[in-house]
Structure formats: C-alpha cells, structure tokens
Short mmCIF file of C-alpha atoms and ligand atoms in Angstrom, two decimals:
data_model
loop_
_atom_site.label_atom_id
_atom_site.label_comp_id
_atom_site.label_asym_id
_atom_site.label_seq_id
_atom_site.Cartn_x
_atom_site.Cartn_y
_atom_site.Cartn_z
CA MET A 1 -63.39 3.12 -37.51
CA SER A 2 -60.98 0.22 -37.17
CA ASP A 3 -62.46 -2.87 -35.67
CA ILE A 4 -61.43 -6.36 -34.74
CA ASN A 5 -60.32 -8.01 -37.94
CA LYS A 6 -61.55 -11.58 -38.13
CA ASP A 7 -58.99 -12.70 -40.73
CA VAL A 8 -56.07 -12.97 -38.37
CA HIS A 9 -58.07 -15.34 -36.14
CA LYS A 10 -57.91 -17.96 -38.87
CA HIS A 11 -54.18 -18.36 -38.32
CA ASP A 12 -53.18 -21.22 -36.07
CA LEU A 13 -50.92 -20.68 -33.11
CA LEU A 14 -48.69 -23.73 -33.48
CA GLY A 15 -45.47 -22.48 -31.90
CA GLY A 16 -46.31 -23.54 -28.36
CA ARG A 17 -44.68 -20.43 -26.90
CA LEU A 18 -45.74 -16.82 -27.39
CA CYS A 19 -42.46 -15.56 -28.86
CA LEU A 20 -42.39 -18.47 -31.34
CA ASP A 21 -45.96 -17.81 -32.44
CA PHE A 22 -44.95 -14.19 -32.92
CA ALA A 23 -41.96 -15.31 -35.00
CA ASN A 24 -44.44 -17.28 -37.13
CA THR A 25 -46.42 -14.24 -38.26
CA VAL A 26 -44.99 -14.70 -41.76
CA SER A 27 -46.11 -17.50 -44.07
CA TRP A 28 -43.20 -19.38 -45.71
CA HIS A 29 -40.83 -17.51 -43.46
CA ASP A 30 -37.74 -19.26 -44.84
CA SER A 31 -38.37 -18.19 -48.43
CA SER A 32 -37.44 -14.79 -49.83
CA GLU A 33 -39.82 -15.18 -52.81
CA LYS A 34 -42.79 -16.95 -51.28
CA SER A 35 -42.90 -15.39 -47.82
CA GLN A 36 -46.01 -13.49 -46.87
CA GLU A 37 -46.12 -10.86 -44.16
CA TRP A 38 -49.12 -10.87 -41.82
CA LEU A 39 -48.25 -7.76 -39.85
CA THR A 40 -48.99 -5.37 -42.71
CA SER A 41 -50.63 -2.74 -40.51
CA TYR A 42 -50.82 -1.67 -36.89
CA GLU A 43 -54.40 -3.03 -36.88
CA ASN A 44 -53.11 -6.47 -37.83
CA LEU A 45 -50.54 -6.33 -35.03
CA VAL A 46 -53.28 -5.50 -32.52
CA ASN A 47 -55.60 -8.15 -33.92
CA TRP A 48 -52.91 -10.78 -33.78
CA SER A 49 -52.12 -9.77 -30.17
CA LEU A 50 -55.78 -10.25 -29.31
CA HIS A 51 -55.76 -13.62 -31.07
CA ALA A 52 -52.62 -14.64 -29.13
CA ASP A 53 -54.25 -13.58 -25.84
CA ILE A 54 -51.79 -10.79 -25.10
CA LEU A 55 -54.55 -8.21 -25.20
CA LYS A 56 -58.14 -8.35 -24.06
CA LYS A 57 -60.80 -7.22 -26.50
CA GLN A 58 -61.37 -3.95 -24.67
CA GLN A 59 -57.63 -3.17 -24.68
CA ALA A 60 -57.40 -4.00 -28.37
CA LEU A 61 -60.29 -1.72 -29.27
CA SER A 62 -58.83 1.07 -27.18
CA LEU A 63 -55.41 0.72 -28.89
CA LEU A 64 -57.03 0.77 -32.34
CA LYS A 65 -58.86 3.95 -31.43
CA LYS A 66 -55.69 5.59 -30.10
CA ALA A 67 -53.78 4.56 -33.22
CA GLU A 68 -56.28 6.40 -35.39
CA ASN A 69 -55.31 9.63 -33.64
CA ARG A 70 -51.59 8.84 -33.60
CA PRO A 71 -50.92 7.22 -37.00
CA SER A 72 -47.20 8.01 -37.21
CA GLU A 73 -46.57 6.58 -33.73
CA ALA A 74 -48.59 3.48 -34.64
CA LYS A 75 -46.52 3.07 -37.79
CA LYS A 76 -43.33 3.30 -35.75
CA VAL A 77 -44.58 0.65 -33.32
CA LEU A 78 -45.39 -1.64 -36.25
CA GLN A 79 -41.86 -1.21 -37.66
CA GLN A 80 -40.40 -1.86 -34.21
CA ALA A 81 -42.56 -5.00 -33.83
CA VAL A 82 -41.53 -6.38 -37.23
CA GLU A 83 -37.86 -5.69 -36.49
CA LEU A 84 -38.19 -7.44 -33.13
CA ARG A 85 -40.06 -10.33 -34.77
CA GLU A 86 -37.30 -10.83 -37.33
CA SER A 87 -34.59 -10.73 -34.67
CA ILE A 88 -36.48 -13.33 -32.59
CA TYR A 89 -36.95 -15.45 -35.71
CA HIS A 90 -33.26 -15.31 -36.65
CA ILE A 91 -32.04 -15.97 -33.11
CA PHE A 92 -34.24 -19.04 -32.57
CA SER A 93 -33.71 -20.33 -36.12
CA LEU A 94 -29.96 -20.38 -35.57
CA VAL A 95 -30.19 -21.74 -32.03
CA SER A 96 -32.49 -24.57 -33.22
CA ASN A 97 -29.66 -25.55 -35.56
CA ASP A 98 -27.03 -25.29 -32.80
CA ASP A 99 -25.61 -22.15 -34.40
CA THR A 100 -24.78 -18.87 -32.66
CA PRO A 101 -27.17 -15.95 -33.17
CA ASN A 102 -25.63 -12.86 -34.72
CA ALA A 103 -24.78 -9.78 -32.69
CA LYS A 104 -27.17 -7.48 -34.56
CA ASP A 105 -30.21 -9.60 -33.73
CA LEU A 106 -29.16 -9.89 -30.09
CA ALA A 107 -28.70 -6.11 -29.95
CA ILE A 108 -32.26 -5.56 -31.25
CA LEU A 109 -33.64 -8.00 -28.69
CA ASN A 110 -31.60 -6.42 -25.90
CA THR A 111 -32.95 -2.97 -26.74
CA ALA A 112 -36.47 -4.42 -26.59
CA ILE A 113 -35.63 -6.06 -23.24
CA GLY A 114 -34.60 -2.65 -21.86
CA ASN A 115 -37.94 -1.18 -22.94
CA ALA A 116 -39.92 -4.18 -21.70
CA TYR A 117 -38.35 -4.29 -18.23
CA GLY A 118 -39.29 -0.63 -17.80
CA LYS A 119 -42.89 -1.75 -18.13
CA MET A 120 -42.86 -4.65 -15.69
CA GLN A 121 -43.40 -4.89 -11.97
CA VAL A 122 -43.64 -7.74 -9.49
CA VAL A 123 -46.87 -7.97 -7.55
CA PRO A 124 -47.95 -10.33 -4.73
CA ASP A 125 -49.71 -13.41 -6.10
CA GLU A 126 -50.92 -15.98 -3.53
CA ASN A 127 -47.77 -17.66 -2.13
CA LYS A 128 -45.35 -16.00 -4.52
CA PHE A 129 -44.98 -12.94 -6.69
CA SER A 130 -45.77 -12.64 -10.34
CA LEU A 131 -44.76 -10.33 -13.12
CA GLU A 132 -47.30 -7.78 -14.24
CA PHE A 133 -47.06 -5.65 -17.35
CA LEU A 134 -47.78 -1.97 -17.00
CA ASN A 135 -48.88 0.42 -19.71
CA CYS A 136 -50.92 -2.03 -21.76
CA GLU A 137 -52.69 1.09 -22.92
CA GLU A 138 -49.54 2.33 -24.71
CA LEU A 139 -49.42 1.61 -28.44
CA ASP A 140 -46.51 -0.79 -27.96
CA GLY A 141 -48.11 -2.47 -24.93
CA MET A 142 -48.22 -5.88 -26.67
CA LEU A 143 -44.43 -6.16 -27.02
CA PRO A 144 -43.22 -6.70 -23.40
CA PRO A 145 -45.00 -10.09 -22.95
CA ILE A 146 -43.44 -11.29 -26.23
CA VAL A 147 -39.99 -10.18 -25.08
CA GLN A 148 -40.56 -11.85 -21.70
CA SER A 149 -41.42 -15.10 -23.46
CA ALA A 150 -38.18 -14.93 -25.49
CA ILE A 151 -36.12 -14.28 -22.33
CA GLU A 152 -37.70 -17.27 -20.58
CA ILE A 153 -36.63 -19.66 -23.33
CA LEU A 154 -33.22 -18.15 -24.02
CA THR A 155 -32.16 -18.29 -20.38
CA SER A 156 -33.11 -21.94 -19.89
CA GLU A 157 -31.00 -24.67 -21.47
CA LYS A 158 -33.88 -27.13 -21.05
CA GLU A 159 -36.37 -24.86 -22.81
CA LEU A 160 -33.93 -23.80 -25.50
CA SER A 161 -33.16 -27.38 -26.48
CA ARG A 162 -36.82 -27.88 -27.38
CA VAL A 163 -36.99 -25.07 -29.94
CA LYS A 164 -37.16 -26.50 -33.44
CA LYS A 165 -37.75 -25.35 -36.97
CA CYS A 166 -40.31 -27.05 -39.21
CA GLU A 167 -38.67 -29.44 -41.70
CA GLY A 168 -41.18 -28.51 -44.39
CA TYR A 169 -38.94 -26.09 -46.30
CA PRO A 170 -39.54 -23.21 -46.92
CA CYS A 171 -42.16 -23.10 -44.15
CA GLY A 172 -39.52 -22.05 -41.64
CA TRP A 173 -41.94 -21.91 -38.71
CA LEU A 174 -40.58 -22.37 -35.25
CA PHE A 175 -42.15 -24.49 -32.55
CA PHE A 176 -41.58 -25.74 -29.04
CA ASP A 177 -41.30 -29.51 -29.10
CA THR A 178 -43.08 -30.93 -26.06
CA SER A 179 -43.05 -34.54 -27.32
CA ARG A 180 -41.45 -36.98 -24.87
CA ASN A 181 -38.68 -38.13 -27.21
CA ARG A 182 -38.44 -34.77 -29.02
CA SER A 183 -39.56 -36.31 -32.28
CA ARG A 184 -41.81 -33.56 -33.63
CA ARG A 185 -40.65 -32.54 -37.09
CA TRP A 186 -43.32 -30.26 -38.48
CA CYS A 187 -45.17 -27.15 -37.43
CA SER A 188 -48.35 -29.09 -38.05
CA MET A 189 -49.04 -32.67 -39.06
CA ALA A 190 -52.11 -31.50 -40.98
CA ASP A 191 -50.11 -29.05 -43.06
CA CYS A 192 -46.36 -29.54 -43.58
CA GLY A 193 -46.47 -33.10 -42.20
CA ASN A 194 -49.04 -34.14 -44.78
CA ARG A 195 -47.22 -32.39 -47.58
CA ALA A 196 -44.05 -34.34 -46.71
CA LYS A 197 -46.02 -37.57 -46.61
CA ALA A 198 -47.59 -36.87 -50.01
CA LYS A 199 -44.17 -36.04 -51.48
CA ARG A 200 -42.72 -39.28 -50.12
CA PHE A 201 -45.64 -41.22 -51.58
CA TYR A 202 -45.14 -39.54 -54.96
CA HIS A 203 -41.41 -40.33 -55.00
CA ASN A 204 -41.92 -43.95 -53.93
CA LYS A 205 -44.60 -44.41 -56.54
CA ASN A 206 -42.40 -42.99 -59.30
CA ASN A 207 -39.37 -44.95 -58.21
CA ASN A 208 -41.36 -48.18 -58.18
CA SER A 209 -42.99 -47.74 -61.57
ZN1 ZN B 1 -44.28 -26.09 -41.41
#
C-alpha cells in the first residue's frame, strides 16, 4: 500500500507563498536539459501537499488509498496538477520580469479557478468570515488552496510586485520577496546565493592572477 513518502519532505519550501512553492516543484525549472520533475506520481503530489500543509496526514492517507482504487482518475489529477503548475510558473515568471503572461496560461488558470470556486464556501469565523475548502476528500482536493493562493497574489499590485525569480540561472525558482528594500536575489542564500558567491570569487581570482 502507498504510504507517506519521506523523500519529498527533504525539499525546502522557499517560495514564501503556497502557489510559488507549488511552482517550484521542479529542480532547475528554467532549464530544458537539467530540469527535474518532482511530481512524477499521484503519490508524490499528495506527499508534497502534506509537506506544504495543504493536507493533514489523515487526509493524505485517505487520498492515497482512494487513488489505489481509482488509478486512471489519479493519473488525470496528476496531469491536471502539472499543467496548472506550469501555467502558474509561466505566469509568475513573466510577471516578475514585468512581462505579460500569455493567454494560454491564463486560460488554464481560469479553468482551475472555476473548479476551485465550486469547492469553496464562506463560513463564520470570529468577527469575520473565512474561506473554507470543501471536498478535501476528492482526489483533486489539494488544488483549490493553490489556486486561491495564486488569485490572492495576482489580484494585488502590492503582492504581485514582490514576486521574483531566482537569479541563479537555470534555477528558475520563484519566491515572494519580503525584505524591506526588496533586495532578495536568490531562492536561498545557502544554495544559489553561495554558488553565485563562489563563482564571483573564482572569476576575481582568475582575473587577478
Ligand atoms: Zn535558486
């Protein structure tokens, strides 16, 4: 029986927003040769969703069990998730560079928004109302919160202006820059930041010798 896969838990969530972390489920996302897909199975999608706190452990286990009995539906959800992930990645990559997203990617996101809104409801929450996602037990129950996260950023100029792409080419990871003067350049200082520093050191050393 499928179980919680520990591997996916090793991956850092550096995006700072759920939809950006989802967009980062490919290593070296900006490279056609080097890129490495993480969502290679429905199990990985569920495990990542657990890792990203979209699903609780019990929900994840229940989805994995259901997927065993409905493999073709699970496969379809995986394809749908990857397609949505790529559209989110392309949209935010272009926006981070002050370019306009293409119509095809927006159409994919808009279809997902239609599906997601059908699974949301507002419920009383202390002094206001909050959005609750229904049907978490459906195989695609992890997608609406991701879509919601994308909508939140896209519809706010302030939020949108903080979306950036890592300068460590071909990393391509997206992140939400919360630094006061918006000076963050890399997905992670420990990874791409250090690589850039080492490269600079190497060049300086060679130029000086
Ligand atoms: Zn990076």
